[in-house]
Each structure stands twice: as C-alpha cells, then as structure tokens.
Amino acid sequence: MTYAGPAAADAPGTRTGGVPHVPADFTWPLCAECDGPMQFVAQVSLADAGLLSIFMCQNDPGLCEEWDATAGGNHAYVFGADAVHFPVPPADDGVTALDETCAVDYEELPTGDYLDAADDWHKRTGRPKREVLGQIGGRPLWLQSDETPVCDGCNRPMAFVVQLEEGHNHRTSANFGGGGCGYAFHCAPCSTAAFLWQC
Ligand SMILES: [Zn+2]
Ligand SMILES: [Zn+2]
C-alpha cells in the first residue's frame, strides 16, 4: 500500500482518516480506559466485500493501552454491505479523526518480504519510504513477537488483514508509538475483528 494523495473524507473503500462508513445502528466507540470517543484510523475493503474499520483512543496517548488487542483502548469492526452511513462523533472534545484523509495505491508483491519490497519501491520510484502505508494480505511483519489475536467467538487465531504504517506525514499520521505498525485481523465466520500495534 502506498500513498496516493489526499482523498475526500467520505471516499468509499480503503483509506486512512476521514469519516468511517458504518451501518445505520452504529454507535461511536468509547475507550474503556478513559471513556472518551475513539479516533477513526482507517477502513480497509475486504476481499469478500466487507469493510474492516479501525478505531483507537488518542485522548491520552500512551495511557489507554491503545496498542493492545483486548484492553479496550481500540476497536476494530467488520461491517457488511450496509456500511453506507456516516456517523456523527460524540459531541465531546475527544480526538475522533486524523488530520488528513489519504487515498491508497496498491502494488502486488512478488515473493519476498514486505521490508525488501518497501526498499525496492523506494529505490525504483525515488519516493520516500514514508509513503509506503502498509501491506494487505500476506504475512504480518512483526516488530515485536507474534501477537496474532484469538477470536472471541470461536477461540481460533484470527486471519491477518492489514499492516499499517503511521502515515506519509508525521504531522497527520496515526500514532503507533512513534514509528510503529498497526495490525488488523478478522474472523470471517464470526464477523469479528481485532487491532493492535507494536513499535
Ligand atoms: Zn482512552
Ligand atoms: Zn471466530
């Protein structure tokens, strides 16, 4: 995934930032630690036509265990084709959006790992490595140990969906601890999702 320029805040499909597409009955997630509204980070189109949506708390960065898949400082959803509505974030002074909405380009990777591919892309295009926004599919490149989450519904390891870099511009990027990566997973049979980050 590479940076493809600014996108409209309501652009369909995969993007970082902006306003999430949600089902009609959606309620904006609140942080289990600080009770504040979460920040919408990204949505990713799934191969089977759903949408994976990632939120995490940024009201007290570093204090809400927002890196953890189960502590309640972040939340990931799998939405179906009914995710066409735009929610109104709670009228609260919490941090609910990134400062920029980014479109995403894709390039299919040959065999070889994500890091090599990012290096190759940088050399080939002359564009900054910071414009690599992550990878969809394949295998996660863990910065720490493997933390593949287990599904709440069926107790099986969840399937890897996307690895996200913080963003192309440090002033508008997501906060994964400063140079970290986010990882999102889903369980298709249970329609569950999970998110965590490492740095
Ligand atoms: Zn919080
Ligand atoms: Zn499951």
PDB file of N, CA and C in Angstrom, residues 1-4 12-16 42-47 50-52 102-109 121 124 127 131-137 161-164:
ATOM      1  N   MET A   1       0.849  -1.168   0.000  1.00  0.00           N
ATOM      2  CA  MET A   1       0.000   0.000   0.000  1.00  0.00           C
ATOM      3  C   MET A   1       0.898   1.235   0.000  1.00  0.00           C
ATOM      4  N   THR A   2       0.616   2.148  -0.924  1.00  0.00           N
ATOM      5  CA  THR A   2       1.406   3.379  -0.949  1.00  0.00           C
ATOM      6  C   THR A   2       0.477   4.586  -0.981  1.00  0.00           C
ATOM      7  N   TYR A   3       1.018   5.716  -0.574  1.00  0.00           N
ATOM      8  CA  TYR A   3       0.263   6.961  -0.507  1.00  0.00           C
ATOM      9  C   TYR A   3      -0.147   7.413  -1.905  1.00  0.00           C
ATOM     10  N   ALA A   4      -1.432   7.685  -2.079  1.00  0.00           N
ATOM     11  CA  ALA A   4      -1.949   8.069  -3.395  1.00  0.00           C
ATOM     12  C   ALA A   4      -2.563   9.457  -3.376  1.00  0.00           C
ATOM     13  N   PRO A  12     -15.224   6.197  -0.671  1.00  0.00           N
ATOM     14  CA  PRO A  12     -15.529   4.780  -0.419  1.00  0.00           C
ATOM     15  C   PRO A  12     -14.255   3.930  -0.405  1.00  0.00           C
ATOM     16  N   GLY A  13     -14.344   2.753   0.175  1.00  0.00           N
ATOM     17  CA  GLY A  13     -13.249   1.790   0.113  1.00  0.00           C
ATOM     18  C   GLY A  13     -12.101   2.113   1.046  1.00  0.00           C
ATOM     19  N   THR A  14     -10.938   1.540   0.721  1.00  0.00           N
ATOM     20  CA  THR A  14      -9.779   1.623   1.602  1.00  0.00           C
ATOM     21  C   THR A  14      -9.196   3.038   1.631  1.00  0.00           C
ATOM     22  N   ARG A  15      -9.000   3.534   2.817  1.00  0.00           N
ATOM     23  CA  ARG A  15      -8.319   4.822   3.005  1.00  0.00           C
ATOM     24  C   ARG A  15      -7.896   4.926   4.454  1.00  0.00           C
ATOM     25  N   THR A  16      -7.019   5.892   4.754  1.00  0.00           N
ATOM     26  CA  THR A  16      -6.733   6.231   6.149  1.00  0.00           C
ATOM     27  C   THR A  16      -7.353   7.591   6.418  1.00  0.00           C
ATOM     28  N   ALA A  42      -8.629   4.071  10.070  1.00  0.00           N
ATOM     29  CA  ALA A  42      -8.607   3.587   8.674  1.00  0.00           C
ATOM     30  C   ALA A  42      -9.756   2.626   8.439  1.00  0.00           C
ATOM     31  N   GLN A  43     -10.131   2.501   7.157  1.00  0.00           N
ATOM     32  CA  GLN A  43     -11.023   1.412   6.763  1.00  0.00           C
ATOM     33  C   GLN A  43     -10.399   0.709   5.561  1.00  0.00           C
ATOM     34  N   VAL A  44     -10.603  -0.614   5.539  1.00  0.00           N
ATOM     35  CA  VAL A  44      -9.969  -1.447   4.520  1.00  0.00           C
ATOM     36  C   VAL A  44     -11.022  -2.353   3.898  1.00  0.00           C
ATOM     37  N   SER A  45     -11.137  -2.315   2.584  1.00  0.00           N
ATOM     38  CA  SER A  45     -12.064  -3.209   1.883  1.00  0.00           C
ATOM     39  C   SER A  45     -11.555  -4.628   1.985  1.00  0.00           C
ATOM     40  N   LEU A  46     -12.436  -5.526   2.369  1.00  0.00           N
ATOM     41  CA  LEU A  46     -12.069  -6.935   2.451  1.00  0.00           C
ATOM     42  C   LEU A  46     -12.384  -7.625   1.130  1.00  0.00           C
ATOM     43  N   ALA A  47     -11.680  -8.702   0.870  1.00  0.00           N
ATOM     44  CA  ALA A  47     -11.834  -9.406  -0.403  1.00  0.00           C
ATOM     45  C   ALA A  47     -13.279  -9.876  -0.606  1.00  0.00           C
ATOM     46  N   GLY A  50     -16.753  -7.005   2.471  1.00  0.00           N
ATOM     47  CA  GLY A  50     -16.988  -6.268   3.709  1.00  0.00           C
ATOM     48  C   GLY A  50     -15.987  -5.136   3.874  1.00  0.00           C
ATOM     49  N   LEU A  51     -16.075  -4.497   5.017  1.00  0.00           N
ATOM     50  CA  LEU A  51     -15.197  -3.370   5.304  1.00  0.00           C
ATOM     51  C   LEU A  51     -14.666  -3.547   6.727  1.00  0.00           C
ATOM     52  N   LEU A  52     -13.352  -3.538   6.865  1.00  0.00           N
ATOM     53  CA  LEU A  52     -12.755  -3.597   8.195  1.00  0.00           C
ATOM     54  C   LEU A  52     -12.462  -2.164   8.629  1.00  0.00           C
ATOM     55  N   CYS A 102      -6.198  10.006   3.457  1.00  0.00           N
ATOM     56  CA  CYS A 102      -5.253   9.597   2.409  1.00  0.00           C
ATOM     57  C   CYS A 102      -5.830   8.467   1.560  1.00  0.00           C
ATOM     58  N   ALA A 103      -5.705   8.628   0.237  1.00  0.00           N
ATOM     59  CA  ALA A 103      -6.026   7.542  -0.683  1.00  0.00           C
ATOM     60  C   ALA A 103      -4.840   6.578  -0.729  1.00  0.00           C
ATOM     61  N   VAL A 104      -5.120   5.361  -1.159  1.00  0.00           N
ATOM     62  CA  VAL A 104      -4.122   4.294  -1.133  1.00  0.00           C
ATOM     63  C   VAL A 104      -3.994   3.662  -2.514  1.00  0.00           C
ATOM     64  N   ASP A 105      -2.765   3.525  -2.979  1.00  0.00           N
ATOM     65  CA  ASP A 105      -2.467   2.748  -4.190  1.00  0.00           C
ATOM     66  C   ASP A 105      -1.949   1.383  -3.773  1.00  0.00           C
ATOM     67  N   TYR A 106      -2.075   0.427  -4.680  1.00  0.00           N
ATOM     68  CA  TYR A 106      -1.574  -0.912  -4.383  1.00  0.00           C
ATOM     69  C   TYR A 106      -0.568  -1.335  -5.427  1.00  0.00           C
ATOM     70  N   GLU A 107       0.355  -2.110  -4.980  1.00  0.00           N
ATOM     71  CA  GLU A 107       1.261  -2.760  -5.903  1.00  0.00           C
ATOM     72  C   GLU A 107       1.379  -4.194  -5.422  1.00  0.00           C
ATOM     73  N   GLU A 108       1.204  -5.136  -6.340  1.00  0.00           N
ATOM     74  CA  GLU A 108       1.260  -6.538  -5.923  1.00  0.00           C
ATOM     75  C   GLU A 108       2.709  -6.943  -5.695  1.00  0.00           C
ATOM     76  N   LEU A 109       2.943  -7.613  -4.580  1.00  0.00           N
ATOM     77  CA  LEU A 109       4.305  -8.015  -4.263  1.00  0.00           C
ATOM     78  C   LEU A 109       4.640  -9.343  -4.911  1.00  0.00           C
ATOM     79  N   TRP A 121      10.733  -0.532  -3.752  1.00  0.00           N
ATOM     80  CA  TRP A 121       9.810   0.508  -4.237  1.00  0.00           C
ATOM     81  C   TRP A 121      10.457   1.884  -4.121  1.00  0.00           C
ATOM     82  N   ARG A 124      13.203   2.207  -6.725  1.00  0.00           N
ATOM     83  CA  ARG A 124      12.668   2.227  -8.078  1.00  0.00           C
ATOM     84  C   ARG A 124      11.962   3.545  -8.391  1.00  0.00           C
ATOM     85  N   ARG A 127      10.590   7.719  -4.471  1.00  0.00           N
ATOM     86  CA  ARG A 127       9.680   8.328  -3.489  1.00  0.00           C
ATOM     87  C   ARG A 127      10.092   7.908  -2.078  1.00  0.00           C
ATOM     88  N   GLU A 131       6.156   6.997   2.341  1.00  0.00           N
ATOM     89  CA  GLU A 131       4.920   6.908   1.548  1.00  0.00           C
ATOM     90  C   GLU A 131       4.442   5.466   1.360  1.00  0.00           C
ATOM     91  N   VAL A 132       5.206   4.521   1.877  1.00  0.00           N
ATOM     92  CA  VAL A 132       4.674   3.148   1.970  1.00  0.00           C
ATOM     93  C   VAL A 132       3.741   3.135   3.174  1.00  0.00           C
ATOM     94  N   LEU A 133       2.486   2.802   2.942  1.00  0.00           N
ATOM     95  CA  LEU A 133       1.482   2.912   4.008  1.00  0.00           C
ATOM     96  C   LEU A 133       1.172   1.580   4.679  1.00  0.00           C
ATOM     97  N   GLY A 134       1.701   0.482   4.131  1.00  0.00           N
ATOM     98  CA  GLY A 134       1.457  -0.804   4.777  1.00  0.00           C
ATOM     99  C   GLY A 134       1.310  -1.910   3.767  1.00  0.00           C
ATOM    100  N   GLN A 135       0.750  -3.013   4.221  1.00  0.00           N
ATOM    101  CA  GLN A 135       0.522  -4.149   3.329  1.00  0.00           C
ATOM    102  C   GLN A 135      -0.819  -4.790   3.661  1.00  0.00           C
ATOM    103  N   ILE A 136      -1.475  -5.268   2.622  1.00  0.00           N
ATOM    104  CA  ILE A 136      -2.732  -6.005   2.779  1.00  0.00           C
ATOM    105  C   ILE A 136      -2.460  -7.448   2.390  1.00  0.00           C
ATOM    106  N   GLY A 137      -2.922  -8.368   3.205  1.00  0.00           N
ATOM    107  CA  GLY A 137      -2.704  -9.780   2.934  1.00  0.00           C
ATOM    108  C   GLY A 137      -1.264 -10.173   3.201  1.00  0.00           C
ATOM    109  N   VAL A 161      -5.312  -9.236   8.092  1.00  0.00           N
ATOM    110  CA  VAL A 161      -5.905  -8.424   7.019  1.00  0.00           C
ATOM    111  C   VAL A 161      -4.932  -7.352   6.537  1.00  0.00           C
ATOM    112  N   VAL A 162      -4.436  -6.557   7.468  1.00  0.00           N
ATOM    113  CA  VAL A 162      -3.646  -5.400   7.039  1.00  0.00           C
ATOM    114  C   VAL A 162      -2.616  -5.012   8.101  1.00  0.00           C
ATOM    115  N   GLN A 163      -1.472  -4.564   7.630  1.00  0.00           N
ATOM    116  CA  GLN A 163      -0.445  -3.943   8.473  1.00  0.00           C
ATOM    117  C   GLN A 163      -0.348  -2.493   8.038  1.00  0.00           C
ATOM    118  N   LEU A 164      -0.479  -1.586   8.977  1.00  0.00           N
ATOM    119  CA  LEU A 164      -0.477  -0.156   8.649  1.00  0.00           C
ATOM    120  C   LEU A 164       0.755   0.532   9.209  1.00  0.00           C
TER     121      LEU A 164
END
